[in-house]
Short mmCIF file of C-alpha atoms in Angstrom, two decimals:
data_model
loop_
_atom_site.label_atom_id
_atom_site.label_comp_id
_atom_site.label_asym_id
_atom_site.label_seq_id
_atom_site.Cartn_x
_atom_site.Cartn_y
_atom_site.Cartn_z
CA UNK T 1 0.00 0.00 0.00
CA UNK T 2 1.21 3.61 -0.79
CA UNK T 3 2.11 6.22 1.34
CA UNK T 4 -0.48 8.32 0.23
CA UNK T 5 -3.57 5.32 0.64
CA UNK T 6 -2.66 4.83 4.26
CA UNK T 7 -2.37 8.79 5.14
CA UNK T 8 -5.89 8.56 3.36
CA UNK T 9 -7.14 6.12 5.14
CA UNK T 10 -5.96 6.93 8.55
CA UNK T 11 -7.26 10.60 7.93
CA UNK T 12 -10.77 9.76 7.25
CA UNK T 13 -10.85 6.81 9.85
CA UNK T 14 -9.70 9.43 12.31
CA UNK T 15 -12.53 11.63 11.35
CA UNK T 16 -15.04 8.98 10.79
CA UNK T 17 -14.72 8.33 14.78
CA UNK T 18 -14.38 11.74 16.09
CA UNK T 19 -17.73 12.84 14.22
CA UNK T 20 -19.46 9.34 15.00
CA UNK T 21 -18.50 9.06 18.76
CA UNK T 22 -19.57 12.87 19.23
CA UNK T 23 -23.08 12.59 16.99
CA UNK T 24 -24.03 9.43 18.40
CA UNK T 25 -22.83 10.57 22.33
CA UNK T 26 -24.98 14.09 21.76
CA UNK T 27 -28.15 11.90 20.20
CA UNK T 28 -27.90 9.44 23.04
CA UNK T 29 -27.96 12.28 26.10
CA UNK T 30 -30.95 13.60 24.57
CA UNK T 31 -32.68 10.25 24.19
CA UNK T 32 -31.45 9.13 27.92
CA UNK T 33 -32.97 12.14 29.28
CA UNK T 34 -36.20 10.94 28.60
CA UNK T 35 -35.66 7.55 30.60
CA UNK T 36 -35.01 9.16 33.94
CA UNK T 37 -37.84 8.45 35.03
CA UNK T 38 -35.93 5.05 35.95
CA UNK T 39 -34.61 6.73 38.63
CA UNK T 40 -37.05 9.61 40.05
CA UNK T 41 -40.09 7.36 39.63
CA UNK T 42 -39.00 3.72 39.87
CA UNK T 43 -36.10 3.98 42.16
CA UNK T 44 -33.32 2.28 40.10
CA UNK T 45 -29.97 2.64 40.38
CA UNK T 46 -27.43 5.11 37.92
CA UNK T 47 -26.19 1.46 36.65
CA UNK T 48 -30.00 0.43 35.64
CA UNK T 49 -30.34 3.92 34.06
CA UNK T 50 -27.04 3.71 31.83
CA UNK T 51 -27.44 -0.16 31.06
CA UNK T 52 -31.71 0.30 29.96
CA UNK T 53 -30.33 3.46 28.21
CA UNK T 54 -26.84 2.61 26.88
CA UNK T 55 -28.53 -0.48 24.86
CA UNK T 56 -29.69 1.95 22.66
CA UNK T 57 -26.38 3.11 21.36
CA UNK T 58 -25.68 0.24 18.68
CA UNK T 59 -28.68 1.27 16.29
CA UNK T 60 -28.00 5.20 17.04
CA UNK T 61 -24.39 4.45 16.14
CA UNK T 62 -25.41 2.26 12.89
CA UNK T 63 -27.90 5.17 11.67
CA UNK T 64 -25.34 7.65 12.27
CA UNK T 65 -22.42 5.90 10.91
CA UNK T 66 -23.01 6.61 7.07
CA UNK T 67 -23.27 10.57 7.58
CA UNK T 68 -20.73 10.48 9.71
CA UNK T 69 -18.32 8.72 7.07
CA UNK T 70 -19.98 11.09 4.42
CA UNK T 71 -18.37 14.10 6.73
CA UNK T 72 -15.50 12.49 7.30
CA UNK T 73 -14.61 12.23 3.51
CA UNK T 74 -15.67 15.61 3.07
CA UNK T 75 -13.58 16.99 5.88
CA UNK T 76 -10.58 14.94 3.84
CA UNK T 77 -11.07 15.90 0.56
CA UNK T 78 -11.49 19.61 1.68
CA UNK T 79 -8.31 19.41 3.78
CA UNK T 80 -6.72 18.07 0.68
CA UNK T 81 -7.67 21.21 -1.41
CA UNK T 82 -7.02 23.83 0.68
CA UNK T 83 -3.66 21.99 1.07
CA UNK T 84 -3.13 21.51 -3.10
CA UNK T 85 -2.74 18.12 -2.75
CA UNK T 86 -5.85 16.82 -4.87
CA UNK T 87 -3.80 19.18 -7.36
CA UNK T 88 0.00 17.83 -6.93
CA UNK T 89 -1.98 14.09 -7.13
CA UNK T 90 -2.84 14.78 -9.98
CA UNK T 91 0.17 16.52 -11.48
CA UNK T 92 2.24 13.29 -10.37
CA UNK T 93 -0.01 10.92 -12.32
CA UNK T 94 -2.47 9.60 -9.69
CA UNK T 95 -5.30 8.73 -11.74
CA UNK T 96 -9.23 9.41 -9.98
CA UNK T 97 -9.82 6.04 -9.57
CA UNK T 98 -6.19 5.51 -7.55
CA UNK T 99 -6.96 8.59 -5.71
CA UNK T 100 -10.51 7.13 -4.80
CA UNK T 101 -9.03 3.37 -3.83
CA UNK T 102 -7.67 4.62 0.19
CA UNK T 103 -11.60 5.79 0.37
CA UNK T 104 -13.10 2.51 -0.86
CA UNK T 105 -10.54 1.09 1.57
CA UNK T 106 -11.70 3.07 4.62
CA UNK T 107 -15.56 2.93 3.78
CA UNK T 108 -15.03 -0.96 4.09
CA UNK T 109 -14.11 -0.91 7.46
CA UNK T 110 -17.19 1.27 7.84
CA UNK T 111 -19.78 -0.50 5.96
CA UNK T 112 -18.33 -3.95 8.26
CA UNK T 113 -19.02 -1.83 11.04
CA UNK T 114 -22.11 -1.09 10.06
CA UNK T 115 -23.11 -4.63 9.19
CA UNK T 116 -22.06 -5.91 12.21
CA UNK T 117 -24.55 -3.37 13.94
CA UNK T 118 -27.37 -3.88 11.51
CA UNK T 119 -27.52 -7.78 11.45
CA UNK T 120 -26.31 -9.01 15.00
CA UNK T 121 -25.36 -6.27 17.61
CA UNK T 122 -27.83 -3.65 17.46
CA UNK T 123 -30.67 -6.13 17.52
CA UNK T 124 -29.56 -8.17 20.29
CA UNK T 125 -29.15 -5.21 22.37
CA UNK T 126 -32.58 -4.44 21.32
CA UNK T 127 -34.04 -7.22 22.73
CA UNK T 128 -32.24 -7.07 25.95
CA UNK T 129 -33.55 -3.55 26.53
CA UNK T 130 -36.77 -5.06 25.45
CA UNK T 131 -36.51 -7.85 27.95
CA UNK T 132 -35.21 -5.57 30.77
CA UNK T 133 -37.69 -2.98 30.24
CA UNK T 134 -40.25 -5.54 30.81
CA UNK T 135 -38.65 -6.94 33.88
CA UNK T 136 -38.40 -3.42 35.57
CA UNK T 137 -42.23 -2.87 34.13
CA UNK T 138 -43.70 -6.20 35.62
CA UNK T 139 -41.67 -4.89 38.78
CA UNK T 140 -44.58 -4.41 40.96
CA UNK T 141 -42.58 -3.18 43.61
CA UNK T 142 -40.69 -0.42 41.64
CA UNK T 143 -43.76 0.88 40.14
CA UNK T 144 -46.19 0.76 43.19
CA UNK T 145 -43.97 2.48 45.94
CA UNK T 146 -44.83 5.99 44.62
CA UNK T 147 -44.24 8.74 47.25
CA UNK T 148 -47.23 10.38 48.65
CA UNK T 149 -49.67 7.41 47.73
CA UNK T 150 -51.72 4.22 49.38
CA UNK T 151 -51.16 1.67 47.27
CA UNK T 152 -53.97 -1.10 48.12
CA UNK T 153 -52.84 -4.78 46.48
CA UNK T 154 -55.59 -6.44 47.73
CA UNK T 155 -55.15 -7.03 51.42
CA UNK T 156 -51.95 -5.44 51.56
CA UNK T 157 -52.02 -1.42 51.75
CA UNK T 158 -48.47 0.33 51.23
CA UNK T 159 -47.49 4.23 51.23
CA UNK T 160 -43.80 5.73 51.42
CA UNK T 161 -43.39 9.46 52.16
CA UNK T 162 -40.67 9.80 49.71
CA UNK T 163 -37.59 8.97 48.16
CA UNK T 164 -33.83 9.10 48.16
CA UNK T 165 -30.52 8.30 46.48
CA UNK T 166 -29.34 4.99 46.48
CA UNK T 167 -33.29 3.91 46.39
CA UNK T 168 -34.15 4.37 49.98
CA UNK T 169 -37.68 5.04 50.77
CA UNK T 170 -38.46 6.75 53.86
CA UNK T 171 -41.68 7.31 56.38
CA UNK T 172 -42.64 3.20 55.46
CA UNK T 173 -45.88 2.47 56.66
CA UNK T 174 -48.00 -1.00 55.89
CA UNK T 175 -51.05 -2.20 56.17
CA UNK T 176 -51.06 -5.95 56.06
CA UNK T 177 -54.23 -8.28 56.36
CA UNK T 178 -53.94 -10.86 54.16
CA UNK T 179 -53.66 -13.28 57.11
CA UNK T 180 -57.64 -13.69 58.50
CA UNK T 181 -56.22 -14.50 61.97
CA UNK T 182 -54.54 -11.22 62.54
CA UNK T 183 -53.36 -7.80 61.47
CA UNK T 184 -50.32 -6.22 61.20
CA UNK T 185 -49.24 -2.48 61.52
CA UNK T 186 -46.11 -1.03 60.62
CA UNK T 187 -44.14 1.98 60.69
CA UNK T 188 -40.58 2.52 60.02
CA UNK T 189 -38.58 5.42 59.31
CA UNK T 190 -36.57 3.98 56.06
CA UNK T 191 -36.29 0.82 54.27
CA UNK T 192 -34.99 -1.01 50.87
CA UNK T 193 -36.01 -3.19 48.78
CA UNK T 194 -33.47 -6.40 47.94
CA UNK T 195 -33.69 -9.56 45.81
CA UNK T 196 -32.45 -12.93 46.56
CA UNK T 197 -32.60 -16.04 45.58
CA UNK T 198 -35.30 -16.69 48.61
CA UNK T 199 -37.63 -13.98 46.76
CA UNK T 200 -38.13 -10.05 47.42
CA UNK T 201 -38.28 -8.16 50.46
CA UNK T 202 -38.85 -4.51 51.73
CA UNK T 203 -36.01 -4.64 54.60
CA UNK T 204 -37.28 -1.83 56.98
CA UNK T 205 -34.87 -0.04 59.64
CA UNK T 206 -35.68 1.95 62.98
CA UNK T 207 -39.30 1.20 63.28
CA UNK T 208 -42.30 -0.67 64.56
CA UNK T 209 -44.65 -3.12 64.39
CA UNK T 210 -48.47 -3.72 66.07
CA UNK T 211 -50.05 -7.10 65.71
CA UNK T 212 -53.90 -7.16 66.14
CA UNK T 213 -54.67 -10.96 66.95
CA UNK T 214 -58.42 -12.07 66.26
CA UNK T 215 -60.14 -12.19 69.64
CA UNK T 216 -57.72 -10.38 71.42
CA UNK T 217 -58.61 -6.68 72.51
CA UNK T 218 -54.91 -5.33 73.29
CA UNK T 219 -52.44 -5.32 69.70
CA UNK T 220 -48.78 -6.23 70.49
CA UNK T 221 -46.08 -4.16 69.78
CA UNK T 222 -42.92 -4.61 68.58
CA UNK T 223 -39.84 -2.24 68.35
CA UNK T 224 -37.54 -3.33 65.78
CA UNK T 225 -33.98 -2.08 64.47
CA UNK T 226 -34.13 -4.24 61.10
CA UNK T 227 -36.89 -6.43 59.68
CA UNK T 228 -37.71 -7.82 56.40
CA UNK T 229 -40.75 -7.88 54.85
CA UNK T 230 -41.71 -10.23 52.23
CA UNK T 231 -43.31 -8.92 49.32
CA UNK T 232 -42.29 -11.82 47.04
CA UNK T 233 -45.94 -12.73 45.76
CA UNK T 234 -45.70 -8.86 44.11
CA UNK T 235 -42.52 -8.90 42.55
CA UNK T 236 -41.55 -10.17 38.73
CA UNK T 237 -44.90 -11.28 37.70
CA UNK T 238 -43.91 -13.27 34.36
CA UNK T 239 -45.16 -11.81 31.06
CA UNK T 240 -44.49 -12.73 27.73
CA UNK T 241 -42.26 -11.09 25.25
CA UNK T 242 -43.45 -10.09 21.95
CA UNK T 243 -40.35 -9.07 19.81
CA UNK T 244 -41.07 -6.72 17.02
CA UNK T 245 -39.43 -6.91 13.75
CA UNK T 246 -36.40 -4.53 14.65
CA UNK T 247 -35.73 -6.38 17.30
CA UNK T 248 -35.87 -10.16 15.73
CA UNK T 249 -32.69 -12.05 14.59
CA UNK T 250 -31.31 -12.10 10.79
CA UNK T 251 -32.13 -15.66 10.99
CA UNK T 252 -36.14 -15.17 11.85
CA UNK T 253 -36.09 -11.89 9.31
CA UNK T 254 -34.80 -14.58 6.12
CA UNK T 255 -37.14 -17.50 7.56
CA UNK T 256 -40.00 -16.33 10.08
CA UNK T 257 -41.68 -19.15 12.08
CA UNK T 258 -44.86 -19.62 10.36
CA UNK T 259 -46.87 -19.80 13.26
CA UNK T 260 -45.37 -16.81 14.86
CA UNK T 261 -48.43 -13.93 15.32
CA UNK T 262 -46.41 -11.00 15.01
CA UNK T 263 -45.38 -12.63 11.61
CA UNK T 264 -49.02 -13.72 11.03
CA UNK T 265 -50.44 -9.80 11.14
CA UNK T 266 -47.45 -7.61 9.93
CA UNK T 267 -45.71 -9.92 7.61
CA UNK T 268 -44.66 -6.77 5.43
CA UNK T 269 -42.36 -5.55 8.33
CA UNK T 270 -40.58 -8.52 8.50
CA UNK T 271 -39.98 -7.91 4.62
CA UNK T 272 -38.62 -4.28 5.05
CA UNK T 273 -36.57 -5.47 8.13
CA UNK T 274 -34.83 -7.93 6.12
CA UNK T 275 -34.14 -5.29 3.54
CA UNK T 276 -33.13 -2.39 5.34
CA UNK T 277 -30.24 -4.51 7.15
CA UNK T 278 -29.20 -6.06 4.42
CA UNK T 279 -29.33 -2.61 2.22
CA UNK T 280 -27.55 -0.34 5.66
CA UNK T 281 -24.04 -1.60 4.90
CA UNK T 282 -24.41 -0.23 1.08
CA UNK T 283 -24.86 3.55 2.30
CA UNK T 284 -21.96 3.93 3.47
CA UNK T 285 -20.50 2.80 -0.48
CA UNK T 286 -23.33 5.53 -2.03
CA UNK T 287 -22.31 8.14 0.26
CA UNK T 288 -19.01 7.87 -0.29
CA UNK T 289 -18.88 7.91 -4.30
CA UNK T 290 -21.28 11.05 -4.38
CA UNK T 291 -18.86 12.67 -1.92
CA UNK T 292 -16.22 11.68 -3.69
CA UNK T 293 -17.80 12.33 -7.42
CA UNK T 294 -18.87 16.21 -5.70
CA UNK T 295 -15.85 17.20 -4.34
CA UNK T 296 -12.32 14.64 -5.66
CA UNK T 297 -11.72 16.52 -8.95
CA UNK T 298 -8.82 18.78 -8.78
CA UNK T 299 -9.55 22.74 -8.46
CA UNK T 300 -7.55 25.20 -8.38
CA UNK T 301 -7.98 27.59 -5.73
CA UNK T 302 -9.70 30.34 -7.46
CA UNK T 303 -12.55 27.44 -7.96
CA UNK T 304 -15.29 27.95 -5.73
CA UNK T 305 -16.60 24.57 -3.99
CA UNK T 306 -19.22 25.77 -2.26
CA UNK T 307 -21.79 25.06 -5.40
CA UNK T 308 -20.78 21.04 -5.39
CA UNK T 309 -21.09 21.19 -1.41
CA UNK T 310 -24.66 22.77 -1.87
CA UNK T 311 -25.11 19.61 -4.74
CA UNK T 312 -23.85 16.86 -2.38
CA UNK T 313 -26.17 17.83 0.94
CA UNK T 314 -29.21 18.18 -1.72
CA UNK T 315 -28.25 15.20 -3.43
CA UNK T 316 -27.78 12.89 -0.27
CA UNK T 317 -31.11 14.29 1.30
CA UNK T 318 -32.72 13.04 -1.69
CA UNK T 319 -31.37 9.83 -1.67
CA UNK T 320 -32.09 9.07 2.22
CA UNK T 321 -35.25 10.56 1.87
CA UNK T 322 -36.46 8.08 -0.69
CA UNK T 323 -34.68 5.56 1.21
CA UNK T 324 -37.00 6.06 3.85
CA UNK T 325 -39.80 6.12 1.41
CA UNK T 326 -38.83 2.82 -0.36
CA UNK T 327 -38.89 0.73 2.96
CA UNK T 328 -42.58 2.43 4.24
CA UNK T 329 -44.31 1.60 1.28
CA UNK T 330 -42.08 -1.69 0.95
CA UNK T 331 -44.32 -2.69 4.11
CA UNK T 332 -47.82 -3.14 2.22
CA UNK T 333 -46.19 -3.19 -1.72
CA UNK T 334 -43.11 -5.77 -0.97
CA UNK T 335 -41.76 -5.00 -4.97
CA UNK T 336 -41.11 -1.13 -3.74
CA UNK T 337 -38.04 -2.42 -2.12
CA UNK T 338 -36.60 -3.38 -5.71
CA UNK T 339 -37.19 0.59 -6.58
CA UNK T 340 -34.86 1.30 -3.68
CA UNK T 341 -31.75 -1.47 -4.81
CA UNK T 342 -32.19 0.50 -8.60
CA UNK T 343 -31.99 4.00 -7.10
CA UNK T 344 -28.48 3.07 -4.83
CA UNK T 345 -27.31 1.46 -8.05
CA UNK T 346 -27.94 4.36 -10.51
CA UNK T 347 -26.52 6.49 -8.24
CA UNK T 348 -23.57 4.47 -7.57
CA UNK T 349 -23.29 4.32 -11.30
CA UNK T 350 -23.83 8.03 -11.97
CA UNK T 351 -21.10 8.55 -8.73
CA UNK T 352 -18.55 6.12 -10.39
CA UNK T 353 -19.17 7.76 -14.40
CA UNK T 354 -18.68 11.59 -13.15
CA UNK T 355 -15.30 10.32 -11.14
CA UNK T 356 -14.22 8.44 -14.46
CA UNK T 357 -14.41 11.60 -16.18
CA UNK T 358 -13.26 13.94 -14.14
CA UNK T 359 -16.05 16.14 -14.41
CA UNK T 360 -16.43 19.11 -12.30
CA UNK T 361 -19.26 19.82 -10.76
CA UNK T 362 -19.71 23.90 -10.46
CA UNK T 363 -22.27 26.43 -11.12
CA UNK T 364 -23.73 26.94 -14.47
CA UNK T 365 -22.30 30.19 -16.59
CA UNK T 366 -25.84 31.50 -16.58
CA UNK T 367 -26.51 30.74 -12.88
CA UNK T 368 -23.29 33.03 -12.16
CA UNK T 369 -23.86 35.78 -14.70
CA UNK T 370 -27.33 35.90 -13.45
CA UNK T 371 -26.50 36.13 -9.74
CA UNK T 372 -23.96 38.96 -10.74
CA UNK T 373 -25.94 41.34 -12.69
CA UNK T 374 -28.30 40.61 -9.59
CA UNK T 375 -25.70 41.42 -7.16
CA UNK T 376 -24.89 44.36 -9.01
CA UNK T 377 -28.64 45.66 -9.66
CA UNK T 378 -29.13 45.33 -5.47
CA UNK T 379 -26.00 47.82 -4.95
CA UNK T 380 -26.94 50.81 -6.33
CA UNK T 381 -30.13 50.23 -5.42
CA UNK T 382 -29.18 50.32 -1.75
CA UNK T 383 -26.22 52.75 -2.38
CA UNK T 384 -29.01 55.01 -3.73
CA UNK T 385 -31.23 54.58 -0.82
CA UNK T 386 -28.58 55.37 1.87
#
């Protein structure tokens, strides 16, 4: 490998994971903001919050990973101009194609990143957040100790005064008459809730306890330091799992169990799934020649490249866009995906003829005399005004 492909390379790899580590860590604060509830309202711990939360990085990082490659080659073939090297490439015999083989190189590595996410990672971790959300859901105890509230589960009446860090609940007080033959009282000033293998209890500290016996007139009392209370019977009721499309395997995506309901009533979103992962590590490939077919050509600079920049952004809004378009109506009409394969692949082709060529994308000569007799018209218009 030349000098030149691995400079390449290592500049746009280096860029690649500056912009993608900073998109996806800015896109994931603002989604994790909206799950702290975790914490205020169910009580769960800062490592709950970032694992339920932090699952959801893999598919942020695989949706972000083409633009951020598309920047990435942009900031490089920028640097490159302002520098002269596209020009002294050139000069020295480096042909378009040779100069384009160190990007090819690097969006490899990308689009087996991106594959990696799309068909294994990002919907395992989907499914874990899936199955943990449901756990911390069918939680009865971290969803009915809300501060300020009787909770009534049948028998069994509960109400905390509040919260704090570290889920301790405070001013404890319980209600308990699910045994016929007596009733039991309790106050305590604090108390946690702990799993074992033995089941779940509310362990209660500094407090008391009264115990109304049937056919007794006096309750006994009972002043306790520590005591555990056994709320088992309330905690991880089981519920079943439906998995959506997103978050099935590549395996159930290319064969779907044919007795699977999700399957049976949205078959056409197992259809798009399939497609969009298996279409997600092309982007990367498209982005990269219409980056490349925008902005590799050698200018001098006098040559304004703000015109191809304004071409690219339009151009790869467009494509995502219909992307996006392709793989909704791909859901009821399963042959729109084949509309979305033929768009990538005329653009790739289009990409791959204009770098061939050489062509140079820049404004029209009309556009530009247009603008300036514009330009010129506003001038003394103003200059007369002021």
């Amino acid at each position: 490998m030349k000098a030149i492909d691995t400079y390449t390379i290592r500049t746009t790899l280096l860029a690649f994971l500056m912009v993608l580590v900073s998109l996806t860590g800015i896109i994931w604060v603002t989604q994790a903001l909206r799950g702290i509830d975790l914490m205020t309202g169910q009580g769960q711990s800062v490592l709950v919050f970032l694992g339920v939360t932090g699952l959801a990085i893999p598919l942020l990082a695989m949706i972000i990973a083409p633009i951020a490659l598309l920047i990435a080659v942009m900031h490089s073939l920028n640097r490159f101009a302002t520098d002269s090297e596209i020009i002294v490439m050139n000069a020295a015999g480096l042909s378009p194609t040779q100069f384009l083989r160190p990007f090819l190189i690097a969006t490899c590595a990308v689009s087996v990143l991106v594959a990696s996410l799309s068909i294994y990672i990002a919907p395992e971790c989907l499914r874990a957040l899936r199955r943990w959300q449901t756990e911390i859901g069918a939680d009865v105890l971290t969803n009915i100790l809300r501060p300020g509230e009787f909770t009534k589960l049948g028998p069994l009446t509960i109400r905390v005064d509040g919260r704090q860090p570290g889920g301790v609940l405070v001013g404890i007080f319980i209600d308990d008459q699910r045994n016929p033959a007596e009733r039991i009282d309790i106050l305590a000033e604090r108390g946690t809730v702990q799993k074992n293998e033995r089941g779940s209890f509310l362990v209660l500290q500094d407090g008391n306890l009264q115990r109304f016996e049937a056919g007794k007139r006096d309750p006994a009392l009972v002043a306790f330091k520590s005591y555990a209370f056994d709320l088992s019977q309330f905690s991880n009721v089981a519920q079943n799992i439906t998995y959506s499309a997103r978050e099935r395997p590549f395996s159930e995506l290319l064969s779907p169990p044919k007795d699977d309901p999700m399957f049976q009533q949205r078959p056409g979103e197992f259809h798009t799934e399939l497609h969009d992962r298996i279409i997600a590590p092309i982007y990367p490939f498209v982005f990269v020649l219409m980056a490349f077919a925008a902005l590799g050509a050698p200018r001098t600079n006098r040559q304004n490249r703000n015109f191809a920049i304004a071409v690219l952004i339009v151009g790869i809004l467009v494509v995502r866009i219909a992307g996006f378009g392709f793989s909704t109506v791909s859901a009821k009409l399963p042959t729109a995906v084949i509309g979305q394969y033929a768009m990538l692949a005329l653009v790739c082709a289009g990409s791959i003829w204009l770098i061939v060529r050489g062509v140079i994308i820049d404004a029209p000569t009309n556009l530009i005399a247009y603008v300036q007799r514009l330009i010129s018209r506003l001038i003394p218009a103003r200059a007369r005004t002021s």
